[in-house]
Amino acid sequence: MTDQPKCYGIIPSRYASSRFPGKPLAEIHGMPMFWHVYQRASQCPELEAVALATDDQRIKKAAEELNVPVIMTRSDHPSGTDRVLEAAVNMDIEDNAVVVNIQGDEPAMQPEMISQLIKPFINPATCVSTLARRIDYRIAENPDQVKVVLNHNKDAIYFSRSIVPYPRDDSTEFFLGHIGIYAFRLNILKQFVSLPVGTIEAVEKLEQLRLIENGIPIHVVETTLTSMGVDRPEDIAKVSSIINADTLPEAEKS
């Protein structure tokens, strides 16, 4: 074991969205959603810095007005992961440092989730980490809830939109629902982005399968913490009821 490497949080924030255009600027309690995500992430004590990565001048302007560090990136990135890499390179982050890809549509994320995600990197063999939580069969049936199965080292064997493991004798009630936040050593993130789309990745439409197909282990931390993402405009009211004056982090109340 070694000391914890330096860790940085990057929030990819894209204006265009087929289901919810302008989502990062959607207001929650009078502030844009990206601001809530930034404030939550900034509560994580292990992060050296947190920055927004965007390709849109409207988001950049709003971030600057709210004193949120922001980095302009290209508009042609195929995924948020690619955008995070460009921002990390722009920030001159060292190759062995850890970069956390913080989802920009998770304004109710608990800072402790990032701490849990980062903890495995005290082991120099850890390349990538992500989170999962136990779910029941009813939730596992939903293909929008990605499932993950692990080996004895708590590394991912497979991610799927299907139910895995399949309960053939109806006795299995143990399913792990994937939580889509990732941490990478920067050198591994560079490798990941340079790899071609994998065969299974293309079928499931899950980019993390590219790592498994190329033999790069993903360590999975099981958590009991939960959050709520914003996928559609109607989700704003739901997440607003979670983010109220009693539950805001201290930085958000001030």
mmCIF file of C-alpha atoms in Angstrom:
data_model
loop_
_atom_site.group_PDB
_atom_site.id
_atom_site.type_symbol
_atom_site.label_atom_id
_atom_site.label_comp_id
_atom_site.label_asym_id
_atom_site.label_seq_id
_atom_site.Cartn_x
_atom_site.Cartn_y
_atom_site.Cartn_z
ATOM 1 C CA MET A 1 0.000 0.000 0.000
ATOM 2 C CA THR A 2 1.071 3.590 -0.644
ATOM 3 C CA ASP A 3 -0.177 7.061 0.174
ATOM 4 C CA GLN A 4 -3.363 8.280 -1.480
ATOM 5 C CA PRO A 5 -2.544 9.871 -4.865
ATOM 6 C CA LYS A 6 -3.769 13.365 -5.669
ATOM 7 C CA CYS A 7 -7.383 13.351 -6.825
ATOM 8 C CA TYR A 8 -9.289 15.777 -9.031
ATOM 9 C CA GLY A 9 -12.995 16.038 -9.872
ATOM 10 C CA ILE A 10 -14.217 16.989 -13.351
ATOM 11 C CA ILE A 11 -17.884 17.541 -14.199
ATOM 12 C CA PRO A 12 -18.653 17.121 -17.930
ATOM 13 C CA SER A 13 -21.433 19.549 -18.784
ATOM 14 C CA ARG A 14 -22.970 19.520 -22.263
ATOM 15 C CA TYR A 15 -25.822 21.788 -23.345
ATOM 16 C CA ALA A 16 -27.215 19.545 -26.090
ATOM 17 C CA SER A 17 -29.424 16.683 -24.912
ATOM 18 C CA SER A 18 -32.146 14.902 -26.852
ATOM 19 C CA ARG A 19 -34.306 14.417 -23.759
ATOM 20 C CA PHE A 20 -33.483 17.645 -21.917
ATOM 21 C CA PRO A 21 -31.703 20.439 -23.868
ATOM 22 C CA GLY A 22 -29.900 22.901 -21.614
ATOM 23 C CA LYS A 23 -30.076 20.529 -18.658
ATOM 24 C CA PRO A 24 -26.959 21.880 -16.836
ATOM 25 C CA LEU A 25 -28.642 25.299 -16.652
ATOM 26 C CA ALA A 26 -31.964 23.993 -15.316
ATOM 27 C CA GLU A 27 -32.779 25.832 -12.103
ATOM 28 C CA ILE A 28 -33.075 24.054 -8.767
ATOM 29 C CA HIS A 29 -33.903 26.375 -5.876
ATOM 30 C CA GLY A 30 -32.838 29.335 -7.998
ATOM 31 C CA MET A 31 -29.411 27.994 -8.987
ATOM 32 C CA PRO A 32 -28.359 26.060 -12.109
ATOM 33 C CA MET A 33 -27.996 22.329 -11.737
ATOM 34 C CA PHE A 34 -24.250 22.354 -12.457
ATOM 35 C CA TRP A 35 -23.757 24.660 -9.457
ATOM 36 C CA HIS A 36 -25.392 22.130 -7.133
ATOM 37 C CA VAL A 37 -23.196 19.335 -8.508
ATOM 38 C CA TYR A 38 -20.086 21.487 -8.079
ATOM 39 C CA GLN A 39 -20.984 22.416 -4.510
ATOM 40 C CA ARG A 40 -21.625 18.789 -3.591
ATOM 41 C CA ALA A 41 -18.369 17.597 -5.150
ATOM 42 C CA SER A 42 -16.430 20.391 -3.448
ATOM 43 C CA GLN A 43 -17.478 18.952 -0.082
ATOM 44 C CA CYS A 44 -15.304 15.869 -0.746
ATOM 45 C CA PRO A 45 -12.101 16.393 1.291
ATOM 46 C CA GLU A 46 -10.000 14.084 -0.902
ATOM 47 C CA LEU A 47 -10.348 16.256 -4.017
ATOM 48 C CA GLU A 48 -7.573 18.740 -4.744
ATOM 49 C CA ALA A 49 -9.798 20.669 -7.141
ATOM 50 C CA VAL A 50 -13.131 20.430 -8.952
ATOM 51 C CA ALA A 51 -13.826 21.922 -12.378
ATOM 52 C CA LEU A 52 -16.631 22.043 -14.913
ATOM 53 C CA ALA A 53 -15.824 20.886 -18.472
ATOM 54 C CA THR A 54 -18.172 22.241 -21.145
ATOM 55 C CA ASP A 55 -18.416 22.974 -24.858
ATOM 56 C CA ASP A 56 -21.050 25.689 -24.531
ATOM 57 C CA GLN A 57 -20.501 29.407 -24.026
ATOM 58 C CA ARG A 58 -23.794 29.784 -22.132
ATOM 59 C CA ILE A 59 -22.686 27.272 -19.516
ATOM 60 C CA LYS A 60 -19.200 28.819 -19.384
ATOM 61 C CA LYS A 61 -20.646 32.301 -18.808
ATOM 62 C CA ALA A 62 -22.987 31.080 -16.064
ATOM 63 C CA ALA A 63 -20.158 29.201 -14.355
ATOM 64 C CA GLU A 64 -17.865 32.227 -14.389
ATOM 65 C CA GLU A 65 -20.608 34.402 -12.909
ATOM 66 C CA LEU A 66 -20.932 31.896 -10.033
ATOM 67 C CA ASN A 67 -17.157 31.497 -9.544
ATOM 68 C CA VAL A 68 -17.233 27.849 -10.623
ATOM 69 C CA PRO A 69 -13.927 26.840 -12.293
ATOM 70 C CA VAL A 70 -14.724 26.019 -15.924
ATOM 71 C CA ILE A 71 -12.735 24.639 -18.862
ATOM 72 C CA MET A 72 -13.871 24.932 -22.478
ATOM 73 C CA THR A 73 -13.566 21.699 -24.457
ATOM 74 C CA ARG A 74 -14.246 20.575 -28.012
ATOM 75 C CA SER A 75 -17.832 20.087 -29.141
ATOM 76 C CA ASP A 76 -17.230 16.822 -31.036
ATOM 77 C CA HIS A 77 -16.514 14.485 -28.123
ATOM 78 C CA PRO A 78 -18.444 11.193 -28.392
ATOM 79 C CA SER A 79 -18.859 10.901 -24.618
ATOM 80 C CA GLY A 80 -18.433 12.708 -21.335
ATOM 81 C CA THR A 81 -15.380 10.549 -20.621
ATOM 82 C CA ASP A 82 -13.584 12.019 -23.641
ATOM 83 C CA ARG A 83 -14.488 15.511 -22.453
ATOM 84 C CA VAL A 84 -13.121 14.739 -18.981
ATOM 85 C CA LEU A 85 -9.806 13.642 -20.481
ATOM 86 C CA GLU A 86 -9.416 16.859 -22.484
ATOM 87 C CA ALA A 87 -10.104 18.898 -19.354
ATOM 88 C CA ALA A 88 -7.660 16.823 -17.275
ATOM 89 C CA VAL A 89 -4.891 17.379 -19.817
ATOM 90 C CA ASN A 90 -5.720 21.099 -19.852
ATOM 91 C CA MET A 91 -5.368 21.126 -16.050
ATOM 92 C CA ASP A 92 -1.853 19.570 -16.293
ATOM 93 C CA ILE A 93 -2.848 16.721 -13.999
ATOM 94 C CA GLU A 94 -0.046 14.214 -13.464
ATOM 95 C CA ASP A 95 -0.388 10.755 -15.051
ATOM 96 C CA ASN A 96 -0.584 8.826 -11.778
ATOM 97 C CA ALA A 97 -3.171 11.162 -10.251
ATOM 98 C CA VAL A 98 -6.816 10.106 -9.998
ATOM 99 C CA VAL A 99 -9.475 11.818 -12.089
ATOM 100 C CA VAL A 100 -13.099 11.479 -10.983
ATOM 101 C CA ASN A 101 -15.737 11.741 -13.699
ATOM 102 C CA ILE A 102 -18.605 13.343 -11.785
ATOM 103 C CA GLN A 103 -21.961 13.137 -13.526
ATOM 104 C CA GLY A 104 -23.338 16.617 -14.190
ATOM 105 C CA ASP A 105 -26.930 15.483 -13.753
ATOM 106 C CA GLU A 106 -26.555 14.244 -10.164
ATOM 107 C CA PRO A 107 -27.313 17.394 -8.102
ATOM 108 C CA ALA A 108 -28.318 15.324 -5.055
ATOM 109 C CA MET A 109 -25.084 13.320 -4.997
ATOM 110 C CA GLN A 110 -23.643 12.806 -1.520
ATOM 111 C CA PRO A 111 -19.981 13.885 -1.195
ATOM 112 C CA GLU A 112 -19.180 10.711 0.749
ATOM 113 C CA MET A 113 -19.862 8.731 -2.415
ATOM 114 C CA ILE A 114 -16.815 10.346 -4.017
ATOM 115 C CA SER A 115 -14.740 9.564 -0.921
ATOM 116 C CA GLN A 116 -15.773 5.912 -1.168
ATOM 117 C CA LEU A 117 -14.928 5.899 -4.875
ATOM 118 C CA ILE A 118 -11.432 7.291 -4.258
ATOM 119 C CA LYS A 119 -10.446 5.092 -1.317
ATOM 120 C CA PRO A 120 -9.322 2.022 -3.368
ATOM 121 C CA PHE A 121 -6.560 4.059 -5.024
ATOM 122 C CA ILE A 122 -4.427 3.769 -1.918
ATOM 123 C CA ASN A 123 -3.625 0.421 -3.558
ATOM 124 C CA PRO A 124 -1.246 1.198 -6.458
ATOM 125 C CA ALA A 125 -2.750 -1.684 -8.456
ATOM 126 C CA THR A 126 -6.151 0.041 -8.693
ATOM 127 C CA CYS A 127 -6.725 1.414 -12.202
ATOM 128 C CA VAL A 128 -10.412 2.323 -12.243
ATOM 129 C CA SER A 129 -13.169 2.358 -9.623
ATOM 130 C CA THR A 130 -16.928 2.748 -9.641
ATOM 131 C CA LEU A 131 -19.867 2.292 -7.251
ATOM 132 C CA ALA A 132 -22.762 -0.137 -6.944
ATOM 133 C CA ARG A 133 -25.560 -0.765 -4.465
ATOM 134 C CA ARG A 134 -27.798 -3.723 -3.687
ATOM 135 C CA ILE A 135 -31.145 -3.679 -5.469
ATOM 136 C CA ASP A 136 -34.145 -5.986 -5.536
ATOM 137 C CA TYR A 137 -35.531 -7.936 -8.469
ATOM 138 C CA ARG A 138 -38.151 -5.308 -9.272
ATOM 139 C CA ILE A 139 -35.490 -2.651 -9.833
ATOM 140 C CA ALA A 140 -33.157 -5.119 -11.563
ATOM 141 C CA GLU A 141 -35.839 -5.827 -14.192
ATOM 142 C CA ASN A 142 -35.523 -2.272 -15.525
ATOM 143 C CA PRO A 143 -33.004 -2.172 -18.427
ATOM 144 C CA ASP A 144 -32.233 1.463 -17.586
ATOM 145 C CA GLN A 145 -30.733 0.191 -14.301
ATOM 146 C CA VAL A 146 -27.391 -1.317 -15.250
ATOM 147 C CA LYS A 147 -26.362 -4.365 -13.240
ATOM 148 C CA VAL A 148 -22.828 -5.525 -12.399
ATOM 149 C CA VAL A 149 -21.404 -8.853 -11.240
ATOM 150 C CA LEU A 150 -18.105 -9.112 -9.370
ATOM 151 C CA ASN A 151 -15.276 -11.564 -8.745
ATOM 152 C CA HIS A 152 -13.816 -12.310 -5.307
ATOM 153 C CA ASN A 153 -11.509 -9.276 -5.569
ATOM 154 C CA LYS A 154 -14.538 -6.990 -6.034
ATOM 155 C CA ASP A 155 -13.553 -6.332 -9.639
ATOM 156 C CA ALA A 156 -16.289 -6.224 -12.263
ATOM 157 C CA ILE A 157 -16.776 -9.340 -14.372
ATOM 158 C CA TYR A 158 -19.566 -7.865 -16.479
ATOM 159 C CA PHE A 159 -22.056 -4.999 -16.707
ATOM 160 C CA SER A 160 -25.431 -5.524 -18.349
ATOM 161 C CA ARG A 161 -28.842 -4.015 -18.920
ATOM 162 C CA SER A 162 -30.182 -7.547 -18.566
ATOM 163 C CA ILE A 163 -30.655 -9.258 -15.218
ATOM 164 C CA VAL A 164 -27.300 -10.658 -14.081
ATOM 165 C CA PRO A 165 -26.857 -13.063 -12.489
ATOM 166 C CA TYR A 166 -29.971 -14.706 -13.931
ATOM 167 C CA PRO A 167 -31.963 -16.359 -11.099
ATOM 168 C CA ARG A 168 -32.692 -19.674 -12.781
ATOM 169 C CA ASP A 169 -34.186 -21.302 -9.685
ATOM 170 C CA ASP A 170 -35.866 -18.090 -8.439
ATOM 171 C CA SER A 171 -33.685 -18.113 -5.332
ATOM 172 C CA THR A 172 -31.363 -15.245 -6.211
ATOM 173 C CA GLU A 173 -32.254 -11.930 -4.627
ATOM 174 C CA PHE A 174 -28.787 -10.455 -4.716
ATOM 175 C CA PHE A 175 -28.323 -7.921 -7.483
ATOM 176 C CA LEU A 176 -25.917 -5.002 -7.678
ATOM 177 C CA GLY A 177 -27.141 -1.888 -9.419
ATOM 178 C CA HIS A 178 -24.360 0.164 -10.984
ATOM 179 C CA ILE A 179 -23.999 3.830 -10.028
ATOM 180 C CA GLY A 180 -22.467 5.652 -12.977
ATOM 181 C CA ILE A 181 -19.611 7.564 -11.379
ATOM 182 C CA TYR A 182 -16.021 6.601 -12.174
ATOM 183 C CA ALA A 183 -12.491 7.361 -11.009
ATOM 184 C CA PHE A 184 -9.473 6.683 -13.241
ATOM 185 C CA ARG A 185 -5.752 7.036 -12.921
ATOM 186 C CA LEU A 186 -5.046 9.563 -15.658
ATOM 187 C CA ASN A 187 -2.737 7.246 -17.601
ATOM 188 C CA ILE A 188 -5.504 4.625 -17.671
ATOM 189 C CA LEU A 189 -8.073 7.220 -18.756
ATOM 190 C CA LYS A 190 -5.806 8.135 -21.674
ATOM 191 C CA GLN A 191 -5.528 4.472 -22.609
ATOM 192 C CA PHE A 192 -9.286 3.960 -22.335
ATOM 193 C CA VAL A 193 -10.145 6.857 -24.637
ATOM 194 C CA SER A 194 -7.581 5.701 -27.222
ATOM 195 C CA LEU A 195 -9.106 2.206 -27.500
ATOM 196 C CA PRO A 196 -11.674 1.415 -30.216
ATOM 197 C CA VAL A 197 -15.278 0.749 -29.249
ATOM 198 C CA GLY A 198 -15.563 -2.873 -28.130
ATOM 199 C CA THR A 199 -17.850 -5.526 -29.570
ATOM 200 C CA ILE A 200 -19.827 -6.080 -26.354
ATOM 201 C CA GLU A 201 -19.776 -2.356 -25.577
ATOM 202 C CA ALA A 202 -21.510 -1.702 -28.892
ATOM 203 C CA VAL A 203 -24.204 -4.289 -28.128
ATOM 204 C CA GLU A 204 -25.020 -3.162 -24.573
ATOM 205 C CA LYS A 205 -24.266 0.529 -25.224
ATOM 206 C CA LEU A 206 -22.146 0.604 -22.054
ATOM 207 C CA GLU A 207 -18.723 2.178 -22.520
ATOM 208 C CA GLN A 208 -17.267 0.653 -19.333
ATOM 209 C CA LEU A 209 -17.347 -2.744 -21.068
ATOM 210 C CA ARG A 210 -14.484 -1.479 -23.247
ATOM 211 C CA LEU A 211 -12.254 -1.671 -20.182
ATOM 212 C CA ILE A 212 -13.261 -5.251 -19.394
ATOM 213 C CA GLU A 213 -12.860 -6.312 -23.032
ATOM 214 C CA ASN A 214 -9.300 -4.973 -22.924
ATOM 215 C CA GLY A 215 -8.348 -6.545 -19.594
ATOM 216 C CA ILE A 216 -8.371 -3.327 -17.557
ATOM 217 C CA PRO A 217 -9.870 -4.114 -14.121
ATOM 218 C CA ILE A 218 -12.692 -2.004 -12.687
ATOM 219 C CA HIS A 219 -12.823 -2.135 -8.895
ATOM 220 C CA VAL A 220 -16.393 -1.865 -7.609
ATOM 221 C CA VAL A 221 -17.150 -0.329 -4.222
ATOM 222 C CA GLU A 222 -20.465 -1.381 -2.730
ATOM 223 C CA THR A 223 -22.266 1.535 -1.105
ATOM 224 C CA THR A 224 -25.488 2.018 0.785
ATOM 225 C CA LEU A 225 -25.671 5.673 -0.248
ATOM 226 C CA THR A 226 -28.064 6.767 -2.962
ATOM 227 C CA SER A 227 -28.571 9.739 -5.223
ATOM 228 C CA MET A 228 -31.022 10.768 -7.915
ATOM 229 C CA GLY A 229 -30.162 11.702 -11.463
ATOM 230 C CA VAL A 230 -32.009 14.152 -13.710
ATOM 231 C CA ASP A 231 -32.846 12.648 -17.098
ATOM 232 C CA ARG A 232 -35.959 14.593 -18.075
ATOM 233 C CA PRO A 233 -37.521 17.972 -17.180
ATOM 234 C CA GLU A 234 -40.068 16.288 -14.905
ATOM 235 C CA ASP A 235 -37.203 15.015 -12.716
ATOM 236 C CA ILE A 236 -36.411 18.564 -11.577
ATOM 237 C CA ALA A 237 -39.389 18.653 -9.219
ATOM 238 C CA LYS A 238 -38.426 15.282 -7.748
ATOM 239 C CA VAL A 239 -34.809 16.232 -7.118
ATOM 240 C CA SER A 240 -35.850 19.655 -5.775
ATOM 241 C CA SER A 241 -37.815 17.897 -3.047
ATOM 242 C CA ILE A 242 -34.629 16.064 -2.048
ATOM 243 C CA ILE A 243 -32.398 19.144 -2.220
ATOM 244 C CA ASN A 244 -34.133 21.393 0.276
ATOM 245 C CA ALA A 245 -32.833 23.886 2.787
ATOM 246 C CA ASP A 246 -32.431 21.190 5.439
ATOM 247 C CA THR A 247 -30.279 18.875 3.312
ATOM 248 C CA LEU A 248 -28.065 21.306 1.411
ATOM 249 C CA PRO A 249 -24.345 21.106 2.244
ATOM 250 C CA GLU A 250 -23.057 24.082 4.225
ATOM 251 C CA ALA A 251 -21.429 25.593 1.116
ATOM 252 C CA GLU A 252 -24.799 25.580 -0.630
ATOM 253 C CA LYS A 253 -26.602 27.273 2.251
ATOM 254 C CA SER A 254 -24.201 30.185 2.333
#
